[in-house]
Short mmCIF file of C-alpha atoms in Angstrom, two decimals:
data_model
loop_
_atom_site.label_atom_id
_atom_site.label_comp_id
_atom_site.label_asym_id
_atom_site.label_seq_id
_atom_site.Cartn_x
_atom_site.Cartn_y
_atom_site.Cartn_z
CA UNK L 56 -22.27 5.72 -9.81
CA UNK L 57 -19.90 8.63 -10.18
CA UNK L 58 -16.97 8.88 -7.82
CA UNK L 59 -15.46 12.14 -6.73
CA UNK L 60 -11.78 12.74 -6.03
CA UNK L 61 -12.04 11.80 -2.37
CA UNK L 62 -13.65 8.48 -3.23
CA UNK L 63 -10.89 7.65 -5.68
CA UNK L 64 -8.22 8.51 -3.11
CA UNK L 65 -10.01 6.39 -0.50
CA UNK L 66 -10.13 3.35 -2.76
CA UNK L 67 -6.51 3.89 -3.83
CA UNK L 68 -5.48 4.03 -0.16
CA UNK L 69 -7.30 0.79 0.61
CA UNK L 70 -5.85 -1.03 -2.40
CA UNK L 71 -2.32 0.14 -1.60
CA UNK L 72 -2.63 -0.99 2.02
CA UNK L 73 -3.76 -4.44 0.88
CA UNK L 74 -0.89 -4.71 -1.61
CA UNK L 75 1.57 -3.46 1.03
CA UNK L 76 0.42 -6.12 3.49
CA UNK L 77 0.71 -8.77 0.78
CA UNK L 78 4.25 -7.69 -0.12
CA UNK L 79 5.39 -7.65 3.49
CA UNK L 80 3.84 -11.08 4.03
CA UNK L 81 5.61 -12.41 0.94
CA UNK L 82 8.89 -11.01 2.20
CA UNK L 83 8.39 -12.53 5.64
CA UNK L 84 6.97 -15.95 4.78
CA UNK L 85 7.59 -16.80 1.13
CA UNK L 86 11.06 -15.40 0.41
CA UNK L 87 13.23 -15.74 3.51
CA UNK L 88 16.52 -14.98 1.72
CA UNK L 89 17.82 -11.64 0.50
CA UNK L 90 14.83 -11.10 -1.82
CA UNK L 91 12.56 -10.98 1.24
CA UNK L 92 14.16 -7.71 2.33
CA UNK L 93 13.31 -6.20 -1.04
CA UNK L 94 9.70 -7.30 -0.87
CA UNK L 95 9.33 -5.97 2.67
CA UNK L 96 10.90 -2.60 1.83
CA UNK L 97 8.61 -2.17 -1.18
CA UNK L 98 5.65 -3.03 1.04
CA UNK L 99 6.69 -0.32 3.50
CA UNK L 100 6.94 2.09 0.56
CA UNK L 101 3.37 1.21 -0.40
CA UNK L 102 2.31 2.07 3.17
CA UNK L 103 4.05 5.45 2.88
CA UNK L 104 2.29 6.29 -0.39
CA UNK L 105 -1.05 5.15 1.05
CA UNK L 106 -0.45 7.47 4.01
CA UNK L 107 0.08 10.38 1.61
CA UNK L 108 -3.11 9.50 -0.27
CA UNK L 109 -5.01 9.42 3.01
CA UNK L 110 -3.60 12.83 3.97
CA UNK L 111 -4.68 14.29 0.63
CA UNK L 112 -8.21 12.92 0.90
CA UNK L 113 -9.86 16.12 2.19
CA UNK L 114 -7.65 18.64 0.42
CA UNK L 115 -8.02 17.86 -3.27
#
């Protein structure tokens, strides 16, 4: 099963969204002190990179 570039970007987008949700959830529920803000901001960064991957999906 060979994957083309669009398939790789699709899977990368899905994985990054899952990791972003996990990081935001850890920041909200697990670490309620100052470290929670760091986890949540990194999770939002993962969403931004996943958005870029999704935008590139038809252009590469």
